[in-house]
Coordinates of C-alpha atoms (C1' of nucleotides) in Angstrom, one line a residue:
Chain A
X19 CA 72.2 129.3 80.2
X20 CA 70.9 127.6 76.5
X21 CA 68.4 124.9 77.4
X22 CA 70.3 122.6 74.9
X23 CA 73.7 122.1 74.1
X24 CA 75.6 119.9 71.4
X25 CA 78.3 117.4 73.1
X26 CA 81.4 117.9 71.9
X27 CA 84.0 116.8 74.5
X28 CA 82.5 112.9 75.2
X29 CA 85.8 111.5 75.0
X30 CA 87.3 114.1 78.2
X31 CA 84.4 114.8 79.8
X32 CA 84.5 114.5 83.5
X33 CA 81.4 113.1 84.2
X34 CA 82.2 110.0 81.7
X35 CA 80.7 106.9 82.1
X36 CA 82.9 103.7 83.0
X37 CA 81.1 101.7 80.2
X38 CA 82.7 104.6 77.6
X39 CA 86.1 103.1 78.1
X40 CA 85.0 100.3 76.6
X41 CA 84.3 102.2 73.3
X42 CA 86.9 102.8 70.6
X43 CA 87.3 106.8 70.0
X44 CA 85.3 107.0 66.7
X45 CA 82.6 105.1 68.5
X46 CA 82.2 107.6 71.5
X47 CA 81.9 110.4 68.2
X48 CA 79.0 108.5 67.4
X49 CA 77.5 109.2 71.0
X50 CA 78.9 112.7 70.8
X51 CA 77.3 113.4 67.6
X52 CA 74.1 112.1 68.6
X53 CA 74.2 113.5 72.2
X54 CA 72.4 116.8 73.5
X55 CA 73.2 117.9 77.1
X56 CA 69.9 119.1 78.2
X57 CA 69.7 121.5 81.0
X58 CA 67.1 120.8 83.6
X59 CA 66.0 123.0 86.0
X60 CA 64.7 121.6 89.8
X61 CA 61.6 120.3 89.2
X62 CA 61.4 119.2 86.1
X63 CA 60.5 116.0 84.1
X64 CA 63.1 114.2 82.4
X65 CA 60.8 111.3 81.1
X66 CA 57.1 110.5 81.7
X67 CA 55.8 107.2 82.6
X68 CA 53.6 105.7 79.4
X69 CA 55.6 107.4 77.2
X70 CA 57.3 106.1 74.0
X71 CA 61.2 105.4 75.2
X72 CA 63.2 107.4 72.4
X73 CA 66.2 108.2 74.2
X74 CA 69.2 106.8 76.4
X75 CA 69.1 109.4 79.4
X76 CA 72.6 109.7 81.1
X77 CA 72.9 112.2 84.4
X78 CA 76.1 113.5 83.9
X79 CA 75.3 116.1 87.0
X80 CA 72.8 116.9 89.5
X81 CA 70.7 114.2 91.1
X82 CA 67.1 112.7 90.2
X83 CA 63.8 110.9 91.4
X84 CA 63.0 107.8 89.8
X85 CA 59.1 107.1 90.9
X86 CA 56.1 105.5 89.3
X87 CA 53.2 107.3 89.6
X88 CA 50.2 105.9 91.5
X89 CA 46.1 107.5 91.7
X90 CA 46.7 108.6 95.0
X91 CA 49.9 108.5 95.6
X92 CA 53.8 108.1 94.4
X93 CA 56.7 105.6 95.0
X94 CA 60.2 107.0 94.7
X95 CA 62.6 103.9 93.5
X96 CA 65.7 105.3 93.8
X97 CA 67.4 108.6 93.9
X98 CA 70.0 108.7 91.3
X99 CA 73.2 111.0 91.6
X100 CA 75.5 112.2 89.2
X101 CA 77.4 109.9 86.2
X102 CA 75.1 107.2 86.3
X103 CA 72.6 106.0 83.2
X104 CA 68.8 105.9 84.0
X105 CA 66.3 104.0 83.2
X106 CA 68.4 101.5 81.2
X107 CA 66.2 98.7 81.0
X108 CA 63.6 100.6 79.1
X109 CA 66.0 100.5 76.3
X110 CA 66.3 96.8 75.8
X111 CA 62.5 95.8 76.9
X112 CA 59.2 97.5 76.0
X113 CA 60.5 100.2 75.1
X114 CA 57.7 102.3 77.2
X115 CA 58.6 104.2 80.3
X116 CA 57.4 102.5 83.1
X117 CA 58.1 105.3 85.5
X118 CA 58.6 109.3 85.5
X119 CA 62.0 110.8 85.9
X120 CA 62.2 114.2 87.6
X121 CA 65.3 116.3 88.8
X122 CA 65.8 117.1 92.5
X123 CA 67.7 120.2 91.2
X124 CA 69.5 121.7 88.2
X125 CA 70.7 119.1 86.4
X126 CA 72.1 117.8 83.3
X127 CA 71.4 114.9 80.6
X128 CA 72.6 114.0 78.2
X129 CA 70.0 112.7 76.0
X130 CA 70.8 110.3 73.4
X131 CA 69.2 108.4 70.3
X132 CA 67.9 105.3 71.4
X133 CA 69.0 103.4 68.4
X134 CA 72.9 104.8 68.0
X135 CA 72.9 103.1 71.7
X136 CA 71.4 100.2 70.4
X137 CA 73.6 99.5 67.4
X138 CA 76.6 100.2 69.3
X139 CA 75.5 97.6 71.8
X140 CA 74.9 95.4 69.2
X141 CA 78.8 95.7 67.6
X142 CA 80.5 96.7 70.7
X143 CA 80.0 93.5 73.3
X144 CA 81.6 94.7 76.1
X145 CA 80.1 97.9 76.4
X146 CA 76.9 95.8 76.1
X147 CA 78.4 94.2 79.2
X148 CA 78.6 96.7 81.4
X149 CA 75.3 97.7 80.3
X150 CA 74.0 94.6 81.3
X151 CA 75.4 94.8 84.3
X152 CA 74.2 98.1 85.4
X153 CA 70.6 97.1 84.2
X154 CA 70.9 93.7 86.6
X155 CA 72.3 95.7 89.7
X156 CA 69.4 98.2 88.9
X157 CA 67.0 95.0 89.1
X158 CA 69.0 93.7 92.3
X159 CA 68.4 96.9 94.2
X160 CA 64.7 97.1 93.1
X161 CA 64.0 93.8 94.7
X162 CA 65.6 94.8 97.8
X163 CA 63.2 97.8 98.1
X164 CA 60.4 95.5 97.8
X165 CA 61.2 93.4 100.4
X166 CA 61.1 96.4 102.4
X167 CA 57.9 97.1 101.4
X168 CA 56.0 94.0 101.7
X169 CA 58.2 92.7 104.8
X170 CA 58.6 95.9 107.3
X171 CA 57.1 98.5 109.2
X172 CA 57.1 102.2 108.9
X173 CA 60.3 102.3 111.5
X174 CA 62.1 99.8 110.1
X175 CA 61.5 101.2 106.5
X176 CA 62.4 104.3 107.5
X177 CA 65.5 103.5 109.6
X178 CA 66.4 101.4 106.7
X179 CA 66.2 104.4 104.1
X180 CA 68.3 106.8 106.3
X181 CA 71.0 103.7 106.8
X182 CA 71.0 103.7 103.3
X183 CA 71.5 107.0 102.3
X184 CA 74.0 107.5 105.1
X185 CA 76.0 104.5 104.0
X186 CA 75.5 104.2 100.4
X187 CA 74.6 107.5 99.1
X188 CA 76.5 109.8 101.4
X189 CA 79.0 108.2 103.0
X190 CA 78.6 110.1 105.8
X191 CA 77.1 110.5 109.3
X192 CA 75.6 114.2 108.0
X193 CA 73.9 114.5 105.1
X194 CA 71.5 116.8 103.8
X195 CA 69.2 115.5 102.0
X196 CA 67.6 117.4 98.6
X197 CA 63.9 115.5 99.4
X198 CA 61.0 117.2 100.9
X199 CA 59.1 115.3 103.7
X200 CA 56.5 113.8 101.2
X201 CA 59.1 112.1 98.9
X202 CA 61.0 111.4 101.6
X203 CA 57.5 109.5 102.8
X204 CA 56.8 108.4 98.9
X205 CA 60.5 107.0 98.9
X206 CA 59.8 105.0 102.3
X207 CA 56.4 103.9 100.8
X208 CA 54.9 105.6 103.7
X209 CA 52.0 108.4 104.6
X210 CA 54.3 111.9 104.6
X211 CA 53.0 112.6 108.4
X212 CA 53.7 109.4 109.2
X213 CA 57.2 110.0 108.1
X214 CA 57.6 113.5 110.1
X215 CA 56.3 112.0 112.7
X216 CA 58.9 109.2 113.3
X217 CA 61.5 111.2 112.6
X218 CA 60.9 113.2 115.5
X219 CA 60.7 110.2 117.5
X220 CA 64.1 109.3 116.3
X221 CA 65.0 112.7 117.2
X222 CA 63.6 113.0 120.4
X223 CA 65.1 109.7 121.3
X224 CA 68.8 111.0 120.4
X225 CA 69.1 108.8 117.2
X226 CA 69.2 111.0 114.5
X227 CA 69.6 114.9 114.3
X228 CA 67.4 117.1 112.5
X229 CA 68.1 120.4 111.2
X230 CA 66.2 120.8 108.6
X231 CA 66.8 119.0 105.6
X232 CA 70.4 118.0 106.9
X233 CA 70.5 114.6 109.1
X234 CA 72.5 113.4 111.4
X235 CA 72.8 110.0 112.7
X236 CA 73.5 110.0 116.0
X237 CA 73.4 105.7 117.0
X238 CA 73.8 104.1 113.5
X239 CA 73.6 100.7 115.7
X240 CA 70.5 101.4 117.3
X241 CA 68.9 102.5 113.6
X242 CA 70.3 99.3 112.5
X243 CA 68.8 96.9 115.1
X244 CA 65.0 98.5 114.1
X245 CA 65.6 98.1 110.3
X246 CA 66.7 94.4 111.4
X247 CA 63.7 94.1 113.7
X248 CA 61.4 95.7 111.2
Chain B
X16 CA 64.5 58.3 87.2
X17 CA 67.9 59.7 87.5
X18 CA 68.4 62.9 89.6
X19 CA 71.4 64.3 86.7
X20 CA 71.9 63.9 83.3
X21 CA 74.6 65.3 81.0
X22 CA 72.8 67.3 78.3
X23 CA 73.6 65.8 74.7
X24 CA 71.2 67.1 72.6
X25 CA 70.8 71.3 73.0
X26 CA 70.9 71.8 69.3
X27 CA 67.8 70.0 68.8
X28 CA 66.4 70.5 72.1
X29 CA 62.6 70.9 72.1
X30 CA 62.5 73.3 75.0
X31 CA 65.6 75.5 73.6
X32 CA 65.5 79.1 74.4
X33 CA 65.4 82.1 71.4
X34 CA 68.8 83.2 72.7
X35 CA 70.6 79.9 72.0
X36 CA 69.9 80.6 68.0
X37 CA 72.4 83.3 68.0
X38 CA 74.7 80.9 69.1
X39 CA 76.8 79.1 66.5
X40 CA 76.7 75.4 66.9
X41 CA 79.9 74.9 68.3
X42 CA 79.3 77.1 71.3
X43 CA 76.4 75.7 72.1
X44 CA 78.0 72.6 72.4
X45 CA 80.2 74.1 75.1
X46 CA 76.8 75.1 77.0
X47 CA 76.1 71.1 76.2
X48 CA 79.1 70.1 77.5
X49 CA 78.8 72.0 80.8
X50 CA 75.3 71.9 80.8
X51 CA 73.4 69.5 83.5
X52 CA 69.8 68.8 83.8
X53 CA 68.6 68.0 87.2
X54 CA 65.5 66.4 87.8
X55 CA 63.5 68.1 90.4
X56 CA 61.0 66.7 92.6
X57 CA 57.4 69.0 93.6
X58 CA 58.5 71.3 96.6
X59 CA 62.0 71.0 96.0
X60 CA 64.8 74.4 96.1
X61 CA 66.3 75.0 92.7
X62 CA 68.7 77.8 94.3
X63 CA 68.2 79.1 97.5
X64 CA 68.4 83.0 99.2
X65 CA 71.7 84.8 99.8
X66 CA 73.6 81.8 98.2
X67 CA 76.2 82.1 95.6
X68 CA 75.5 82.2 92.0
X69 CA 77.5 79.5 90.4
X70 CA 74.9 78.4 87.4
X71 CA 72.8 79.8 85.1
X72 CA 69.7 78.3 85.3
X73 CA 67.0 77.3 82.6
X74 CA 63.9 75.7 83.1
X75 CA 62.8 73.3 80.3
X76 CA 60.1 71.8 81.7
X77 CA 57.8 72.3 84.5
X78 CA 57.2 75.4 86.8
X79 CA 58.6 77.2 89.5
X80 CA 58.0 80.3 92.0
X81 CA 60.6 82.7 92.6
X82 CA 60.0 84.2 95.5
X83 CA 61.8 86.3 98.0
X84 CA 61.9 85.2 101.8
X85 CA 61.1 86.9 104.5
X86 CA 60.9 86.7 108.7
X87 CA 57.5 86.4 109.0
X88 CA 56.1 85.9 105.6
X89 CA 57.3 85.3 101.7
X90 CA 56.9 87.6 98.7
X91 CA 56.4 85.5 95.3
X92 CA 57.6 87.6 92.5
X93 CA 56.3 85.4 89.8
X94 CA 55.5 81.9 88.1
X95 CA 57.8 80.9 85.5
X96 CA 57.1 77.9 83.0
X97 CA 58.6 76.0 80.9
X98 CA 61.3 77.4 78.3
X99 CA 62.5 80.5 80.2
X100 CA 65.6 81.2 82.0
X101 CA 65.2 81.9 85.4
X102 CA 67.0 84.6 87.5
X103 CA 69.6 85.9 84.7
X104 CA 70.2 89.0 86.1
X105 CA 71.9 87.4 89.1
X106 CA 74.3 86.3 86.7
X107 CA 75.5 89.3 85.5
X108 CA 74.8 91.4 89.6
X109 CA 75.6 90.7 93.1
X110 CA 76.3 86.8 92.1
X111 CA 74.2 86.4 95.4
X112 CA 70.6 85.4 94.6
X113 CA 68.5 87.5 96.4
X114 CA 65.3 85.0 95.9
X115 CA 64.8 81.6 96.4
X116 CA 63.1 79.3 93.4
X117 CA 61.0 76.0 94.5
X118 CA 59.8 73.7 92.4
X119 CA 55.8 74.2 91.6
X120 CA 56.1 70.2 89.8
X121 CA 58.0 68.0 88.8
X122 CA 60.4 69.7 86.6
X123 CA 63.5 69.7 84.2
X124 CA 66.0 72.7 85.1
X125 CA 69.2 73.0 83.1
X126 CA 72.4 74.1 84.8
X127 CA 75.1 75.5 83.2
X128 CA 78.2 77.0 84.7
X129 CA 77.9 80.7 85.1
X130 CA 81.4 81.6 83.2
X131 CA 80.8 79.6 80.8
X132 CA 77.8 81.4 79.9
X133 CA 79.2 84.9 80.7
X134 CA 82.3 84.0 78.5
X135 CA 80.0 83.1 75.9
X136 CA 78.7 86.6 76.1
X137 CA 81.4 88.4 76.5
X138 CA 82.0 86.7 72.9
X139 CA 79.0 86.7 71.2
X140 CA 77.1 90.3 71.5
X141 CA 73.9 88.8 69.5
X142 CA 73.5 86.1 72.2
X143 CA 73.9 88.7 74.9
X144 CA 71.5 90.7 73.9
X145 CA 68.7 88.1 74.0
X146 CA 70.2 87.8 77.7
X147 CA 69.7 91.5 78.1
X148 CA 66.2 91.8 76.9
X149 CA 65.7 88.9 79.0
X150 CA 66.9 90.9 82.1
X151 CA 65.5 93.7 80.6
X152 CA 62.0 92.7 80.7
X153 CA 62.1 90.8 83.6
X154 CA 62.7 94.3 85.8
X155 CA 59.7 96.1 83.9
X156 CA 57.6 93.3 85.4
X157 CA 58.9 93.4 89.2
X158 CA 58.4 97.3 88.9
X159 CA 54.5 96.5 88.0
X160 CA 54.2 94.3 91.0
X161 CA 56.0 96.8 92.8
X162 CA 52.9 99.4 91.9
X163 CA 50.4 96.4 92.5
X164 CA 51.5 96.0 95.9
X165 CA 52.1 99.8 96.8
X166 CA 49.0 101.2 95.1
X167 CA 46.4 98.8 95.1
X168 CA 44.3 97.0 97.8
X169 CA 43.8 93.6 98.7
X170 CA 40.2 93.4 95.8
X171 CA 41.9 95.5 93.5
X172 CA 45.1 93.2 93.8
X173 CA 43.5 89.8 93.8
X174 CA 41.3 90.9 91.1
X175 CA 44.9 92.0 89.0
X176 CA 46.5 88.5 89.7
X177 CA 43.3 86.6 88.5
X178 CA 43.3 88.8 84.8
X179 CA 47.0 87.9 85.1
X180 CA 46.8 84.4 84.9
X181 CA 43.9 84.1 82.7
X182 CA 45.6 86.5 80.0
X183 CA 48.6 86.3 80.0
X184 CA 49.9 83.0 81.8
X185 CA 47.1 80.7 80.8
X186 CA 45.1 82.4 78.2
X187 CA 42.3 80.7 78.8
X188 CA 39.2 81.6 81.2
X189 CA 39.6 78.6 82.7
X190 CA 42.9 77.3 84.4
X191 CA 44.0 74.7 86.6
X192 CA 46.4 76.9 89.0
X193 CA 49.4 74.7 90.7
X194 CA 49.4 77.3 93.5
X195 CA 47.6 76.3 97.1
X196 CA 45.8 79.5 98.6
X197 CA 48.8 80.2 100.8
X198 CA 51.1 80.6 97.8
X199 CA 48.3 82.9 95.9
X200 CA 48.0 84.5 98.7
X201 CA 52.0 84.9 98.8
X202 CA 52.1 85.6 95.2
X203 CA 49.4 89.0 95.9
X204 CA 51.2 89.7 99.2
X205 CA 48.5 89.1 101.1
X206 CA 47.1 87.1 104.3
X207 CA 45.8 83.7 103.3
X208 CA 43.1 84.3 105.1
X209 CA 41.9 87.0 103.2
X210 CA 42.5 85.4 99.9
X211 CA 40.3 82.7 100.3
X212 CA 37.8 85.5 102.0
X213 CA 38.1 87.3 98.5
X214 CA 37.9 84.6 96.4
X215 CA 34.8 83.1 98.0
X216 CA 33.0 86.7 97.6
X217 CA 34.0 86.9 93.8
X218 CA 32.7 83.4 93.4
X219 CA 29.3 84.4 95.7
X220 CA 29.1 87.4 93.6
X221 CA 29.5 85.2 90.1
X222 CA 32.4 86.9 88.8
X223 CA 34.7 83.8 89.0
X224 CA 33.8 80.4 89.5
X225 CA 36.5 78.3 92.0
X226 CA 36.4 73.9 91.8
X227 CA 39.1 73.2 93.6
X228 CA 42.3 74.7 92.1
X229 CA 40.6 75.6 89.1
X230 CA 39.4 79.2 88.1
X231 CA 37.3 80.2 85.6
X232 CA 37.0 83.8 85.2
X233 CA 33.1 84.3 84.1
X234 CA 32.9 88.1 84.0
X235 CA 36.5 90.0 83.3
X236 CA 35.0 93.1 82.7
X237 CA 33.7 93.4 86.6
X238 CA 37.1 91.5 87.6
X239 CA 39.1 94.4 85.5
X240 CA 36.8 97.6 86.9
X241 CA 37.7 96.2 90.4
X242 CA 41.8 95.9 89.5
X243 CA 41.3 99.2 87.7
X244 CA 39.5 101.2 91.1
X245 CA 42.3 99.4 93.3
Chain C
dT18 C1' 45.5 52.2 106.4
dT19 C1' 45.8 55.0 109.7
dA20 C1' 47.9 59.0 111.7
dT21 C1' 49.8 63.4 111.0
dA22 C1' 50.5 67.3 108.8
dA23 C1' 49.4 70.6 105.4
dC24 C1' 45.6 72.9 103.4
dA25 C1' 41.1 75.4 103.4
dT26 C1' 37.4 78.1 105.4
dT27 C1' 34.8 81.4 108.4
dG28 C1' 34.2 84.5 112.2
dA29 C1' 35.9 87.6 115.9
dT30 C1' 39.5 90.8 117.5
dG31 C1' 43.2 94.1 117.5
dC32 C1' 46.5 97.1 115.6
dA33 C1' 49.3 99.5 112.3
dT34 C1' 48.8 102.9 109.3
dA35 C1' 46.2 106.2 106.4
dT36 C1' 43.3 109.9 106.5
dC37 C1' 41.3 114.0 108.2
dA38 C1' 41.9 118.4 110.5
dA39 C1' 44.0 122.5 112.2
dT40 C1' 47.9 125.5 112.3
dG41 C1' 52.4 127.3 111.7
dT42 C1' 56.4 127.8 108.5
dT43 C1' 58.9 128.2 104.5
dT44 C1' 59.3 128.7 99.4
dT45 C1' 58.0 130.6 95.1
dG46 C1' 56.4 133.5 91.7
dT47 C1' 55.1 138.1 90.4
Chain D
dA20 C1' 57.7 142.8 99.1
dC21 C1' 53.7 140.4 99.1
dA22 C1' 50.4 136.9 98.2
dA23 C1' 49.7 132.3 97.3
dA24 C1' 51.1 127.9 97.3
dA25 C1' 53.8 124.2 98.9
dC26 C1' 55.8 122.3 103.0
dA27 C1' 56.0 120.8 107.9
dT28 C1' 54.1 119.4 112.2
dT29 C1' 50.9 117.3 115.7
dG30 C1' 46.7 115.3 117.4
dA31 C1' 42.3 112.8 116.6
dT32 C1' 39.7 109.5 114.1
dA33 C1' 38.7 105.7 110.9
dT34 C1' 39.6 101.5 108.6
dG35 C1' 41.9 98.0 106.0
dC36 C1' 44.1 94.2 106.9
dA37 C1' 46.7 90.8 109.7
dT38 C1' 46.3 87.9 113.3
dC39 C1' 44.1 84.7 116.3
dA40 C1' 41.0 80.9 116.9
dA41 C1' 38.1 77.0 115.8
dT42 C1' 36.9 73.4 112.7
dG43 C1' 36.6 70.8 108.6
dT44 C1' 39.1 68.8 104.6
dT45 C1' 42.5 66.9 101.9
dA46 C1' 47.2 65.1 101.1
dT47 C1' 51.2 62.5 102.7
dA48 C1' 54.1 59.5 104.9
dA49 C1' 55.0 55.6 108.2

DNA sequence: TTATAACATTGATGCATATCAATGTTTTGT
DNA sequence: ACAAAACATTGATATGCATCAATGTTATAA
């Protein structure tokens, strides 16, 4: 498989964007003409905090780790899955990565020129608007993770995070999950044995299943009332 | 002093915002026409969390702290002065405000209705993009207090908020801070307690001196090595 | 103008959580 | 297929920080 590829199907691509539609056709060319998909393989960085934003970055498949890079340690922000923009904001503000982007497995981007996004944004006001409203739910969603930072414990963080994928990510009571325990531990802005630990206590107490990376939850209620209690 | 006024003046306003000059006249008149300005006492709520967002809201004069609410404890997120929109994103998000903002002074906010403002971008794609930078910049900054309060320690994080104010708030090595010690001590998501511990060693030490509410930072280089080393 | 509450300060104590350590297990690259 | 590295697990230890407590000081309201 060619590490790069020229788009040429924008307009009937599956993995479209919802803020496309509000494009005219000859507009999306300009996207297409600008656009490389970019295959990534597990692993790999897609952008690098402190680096020079030249680039729109759309996942059109695969999933990724958004997470700023610490001395010691890592926090993951959010785990982004398929169809979905990243990063927006840089675009619009400083226009310097505040975080690194890495893939959780193959994936691709399509990478875009910053300023063909820009100028369309500037004719094109209502895909402006749904760019603007993906940045603010990005910022929305942020602010809920820091509450659960500064405000809770390591089982109500964690309780909270497996909630969250359960409900929000996977709809579903089974899940497997593409996250080794460490950024499992540096998305619940926690110690990584500190995070196996507690899961096993979940385990052992018949809340969650474990096999592996796949997860089970068992009491959802119970989960619930120690991400309330913190 | 009355508690409303109609605004009749925005054109000319001394304390309009950048965005409003992409605005033609005439819709900035229907901002004046649906645009309020509240008089706020010290301490009081200018919007309060989990509420709906039916304003957009602009603070021409004074200060506030936006701050999110917690069980035990509050997180402030930051001090905004005069001339700044406050909380835009939650315009074009949730329309829930996940924060509450109180009053720091006396202070001037201006309250428009939220469609208006939202139909006025929808219209006008130079004006919402101002809005969008806005948004834009204002998530780059929660994601650095998001690596203050993951990566750093209470010194290094005092020591942060400190440069912060002198540099780029104030920029001056002296300021009069309108914060008491519990609210600094909210604002670097820490214990009271500890803050005024801190402090007192960074003034014992010579690095800062404290009269009062007022700072003066005497030796940033020491003050930056500690943010720096966490 | 006095009473009451909010604010500020300092020391002592306890606990949540990270870190260290030891060991087994699973990937990964060659 | 094998070695090396990354991952996972569990227990023991150390410590950063919040919490509690006591007391003084400064606003604020009746």
């Amino acid at each position: 498989m060619p590490k790069f590829t020229q788009a040429n199907s924008c307009n009937t691509c599956p993995y479209k964007d919802y803020a496309l539609t509000k494009l005219q056709t000859n507009d999306v060319d300009l996207i297409q003409n600008s656009c490389l998909i970019v295959n990534f393989k597990k692993g790999e960085n897609v952008c690098k905090q402190g680096t020079e934003v030249t680039h729109a970055l759309y996942l059109a498949k695969g999933s990724v780790k958004l997470y700023i890079e610490g001395k010691n340690k890592n926090l993951i922000l959010k785990i982004i899955t398929q169809s979905k923009y990243i990063g927006l904001q840089s675009l619009f503000g400083d226009r310097v990565y505040q975080y690194t982007i890495t893939t959780l497995e193959d994936s691709q981007i399509c990478m875009i020129n910053a300023n063909i996004i820009l100028d369309l944004a500037k004719k094109n006001v209502n895909y402006l608007f749904e760019l603007t409203r993906n940045i603010s739910e990005a910022t929305n969603f942020v602010y809920k993770k820091i509450i659960d930072i500064n405000q809770k414990q390591l089982r109500g963080r964690l309780a909270d995070v497996l909630l969250h994928f359960s409900e929000n990510v996977f709809r579903s009571d089974t899940f497997e999950l593409k996250l080794t325990r460490k950024e499992l531990a540096e998305y619940s802005a926690m110690s990584m044995e500190n995070t196996v630990r507690i899961l096993n206590e979940y385990k052992k107490d018949g809340i969650i299943g474990i096999e592996g990376k796949v997860f089970t939850i068992k009491q959802p209620e119970i989960l619930r009332k120690v991400a309330e209690l913190g």
